[in-house]
Short mmCIF file of C-alpha atoms in Angstrom, two decimals:
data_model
loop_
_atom_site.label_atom_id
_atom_site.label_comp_id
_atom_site.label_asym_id
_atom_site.label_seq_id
_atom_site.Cartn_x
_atom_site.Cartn_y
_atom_site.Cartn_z
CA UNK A 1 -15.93 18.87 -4.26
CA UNK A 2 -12.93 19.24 -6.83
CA UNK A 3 -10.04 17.01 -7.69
CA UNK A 4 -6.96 17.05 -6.52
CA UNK A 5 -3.87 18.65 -8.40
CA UNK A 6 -1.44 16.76 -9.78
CA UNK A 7 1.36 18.19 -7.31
CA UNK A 8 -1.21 16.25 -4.63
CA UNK A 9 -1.47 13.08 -5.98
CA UNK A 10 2.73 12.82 -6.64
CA UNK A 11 2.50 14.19 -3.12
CA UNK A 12 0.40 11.72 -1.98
CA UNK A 13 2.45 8.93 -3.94
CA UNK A 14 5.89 9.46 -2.70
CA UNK A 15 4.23 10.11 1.51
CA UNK A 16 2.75 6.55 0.58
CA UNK A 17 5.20 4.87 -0.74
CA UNK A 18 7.88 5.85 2.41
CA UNK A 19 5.37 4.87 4.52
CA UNK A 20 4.92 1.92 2.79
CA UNK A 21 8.43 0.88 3.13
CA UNK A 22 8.62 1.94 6.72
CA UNK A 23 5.86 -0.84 7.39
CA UNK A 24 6.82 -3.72 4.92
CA UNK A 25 10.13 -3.49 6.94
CA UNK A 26 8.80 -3.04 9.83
CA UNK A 27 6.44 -6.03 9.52
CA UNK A 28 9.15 -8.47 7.66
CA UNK A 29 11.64 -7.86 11.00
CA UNK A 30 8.89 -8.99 13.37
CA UNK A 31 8.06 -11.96 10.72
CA UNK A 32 11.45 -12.81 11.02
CA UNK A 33 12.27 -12.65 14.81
CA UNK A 34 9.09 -14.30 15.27
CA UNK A 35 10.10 -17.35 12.52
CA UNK A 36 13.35 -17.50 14.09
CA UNK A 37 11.74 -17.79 18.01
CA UNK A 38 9.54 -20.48 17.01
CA UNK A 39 11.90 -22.04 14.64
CA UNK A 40 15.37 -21.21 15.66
CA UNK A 41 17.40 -23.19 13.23
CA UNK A 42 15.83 -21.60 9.93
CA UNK A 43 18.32 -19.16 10.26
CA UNK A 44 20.29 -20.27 6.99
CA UNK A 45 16.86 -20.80 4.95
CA UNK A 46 15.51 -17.20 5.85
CA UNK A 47 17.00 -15.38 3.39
CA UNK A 48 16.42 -18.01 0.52
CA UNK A 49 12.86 -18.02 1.94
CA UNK A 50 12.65 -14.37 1.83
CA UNK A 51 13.57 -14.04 -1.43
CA UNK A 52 11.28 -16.63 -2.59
CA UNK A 53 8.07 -15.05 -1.49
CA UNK A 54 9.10 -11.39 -1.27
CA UNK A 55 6.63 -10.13 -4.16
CA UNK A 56 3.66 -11.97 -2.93
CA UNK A 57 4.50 -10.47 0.60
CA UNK A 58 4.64 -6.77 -0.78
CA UNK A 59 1.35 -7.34 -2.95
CA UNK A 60 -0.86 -8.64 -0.19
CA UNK A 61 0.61 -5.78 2.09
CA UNK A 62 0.41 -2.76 -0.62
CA UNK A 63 -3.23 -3.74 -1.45
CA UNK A 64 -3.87 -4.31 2.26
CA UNK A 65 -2.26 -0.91 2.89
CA UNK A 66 -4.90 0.69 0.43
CA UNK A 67 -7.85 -1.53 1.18
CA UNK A 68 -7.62 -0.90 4.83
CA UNK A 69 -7.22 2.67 5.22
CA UNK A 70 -9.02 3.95 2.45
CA UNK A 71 -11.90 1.84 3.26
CA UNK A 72 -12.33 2.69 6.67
CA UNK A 73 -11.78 6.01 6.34
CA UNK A 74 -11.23 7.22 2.44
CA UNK A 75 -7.31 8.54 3.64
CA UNK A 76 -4.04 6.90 3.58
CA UNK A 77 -1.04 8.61 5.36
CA UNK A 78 -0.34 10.72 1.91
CA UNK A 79 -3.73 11.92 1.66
CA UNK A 80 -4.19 12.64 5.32
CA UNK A 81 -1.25 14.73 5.14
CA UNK A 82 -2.32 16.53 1.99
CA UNK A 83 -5.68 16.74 3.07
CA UNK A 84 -7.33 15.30 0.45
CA UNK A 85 -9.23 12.00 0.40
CA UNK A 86 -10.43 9.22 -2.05
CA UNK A 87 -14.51 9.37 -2.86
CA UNK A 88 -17.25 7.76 -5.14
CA UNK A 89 -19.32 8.97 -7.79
CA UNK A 90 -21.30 10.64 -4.40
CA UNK A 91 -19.41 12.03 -2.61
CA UNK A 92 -19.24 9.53 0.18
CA UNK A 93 -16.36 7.27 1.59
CA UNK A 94 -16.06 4.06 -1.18
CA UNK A 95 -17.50 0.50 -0.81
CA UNK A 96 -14.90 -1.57 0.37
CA UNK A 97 -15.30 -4.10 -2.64
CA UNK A 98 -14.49 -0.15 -5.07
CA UNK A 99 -11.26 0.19 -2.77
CA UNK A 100 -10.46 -3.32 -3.03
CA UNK A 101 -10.66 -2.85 -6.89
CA UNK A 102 -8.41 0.32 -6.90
CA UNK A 103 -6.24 -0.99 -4.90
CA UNK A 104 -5.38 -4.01 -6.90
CA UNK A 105 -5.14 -1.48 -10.14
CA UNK A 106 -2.36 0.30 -8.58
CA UNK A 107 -0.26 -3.02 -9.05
CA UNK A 108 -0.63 -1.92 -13.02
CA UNK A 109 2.77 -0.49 -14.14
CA UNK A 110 1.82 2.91 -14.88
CA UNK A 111 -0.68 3.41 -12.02
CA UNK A 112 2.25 5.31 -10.16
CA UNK A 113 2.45 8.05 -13.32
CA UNK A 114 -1.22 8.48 -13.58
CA UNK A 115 -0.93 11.82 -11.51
CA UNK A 116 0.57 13.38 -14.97
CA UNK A 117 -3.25 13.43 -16.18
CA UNK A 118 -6.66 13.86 -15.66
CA UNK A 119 -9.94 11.95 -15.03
#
């Protein structure tokens, strides 16, 4: 088992990160069509609304993102595409609690640069 190169992990960033926009739009349309079925005159307050909780909406779904996929299977979208995959100490697919943990560390500034070095 070796780590991946650098070129992979940007790779894997960037295939992440469009997916990652493709769902948190995805998922805040539906949100909103199905806020504005139930309640039909929010209309006007939507966009205030939206902009008051749209950071804790993309945490919970870019941690979720992580959690989820690389929990269940060690892969997100970027790494299934690159063919590499996220591991612990043996080998084996992480502890959900581990890809919890990582995933909440990518919310640390520089996580998204840390493919310039090496572990």
């Amino acid at each position: 088992m070796k780590s991946a190169s650098a070129g992979k992990r940007f790779a894997n960033r960037i295939i992440d990160l469009i997916v990652f926009v493709i769902l948190a739009f995805a998922f805040g349309m539906a949100s909103a069509i199905v806020v504005l079925i139930i309640y039909p005159d929010a209309a006007d307050t939507i966009e205030a609304d939206f902009e008051k909780y749209n950071l804790i909406f993309t945490l919970v779904l870019h941690v979720a993102y992580y959690t989820i996929l690389e929990a269940s299977s060690g892969r997100t979208i970027g790494k299934l595409i690159t063919g590499t995959r996220v591991v612990d100490k043996h080998g084996k697919t992480p502890s959900i609690n581990s890809v919890f943990l990582r995933s909440l560390s990518r919310m640390v500034a520089f996580e998204a640069f840390s493919f310039l070095g090496t572990v």
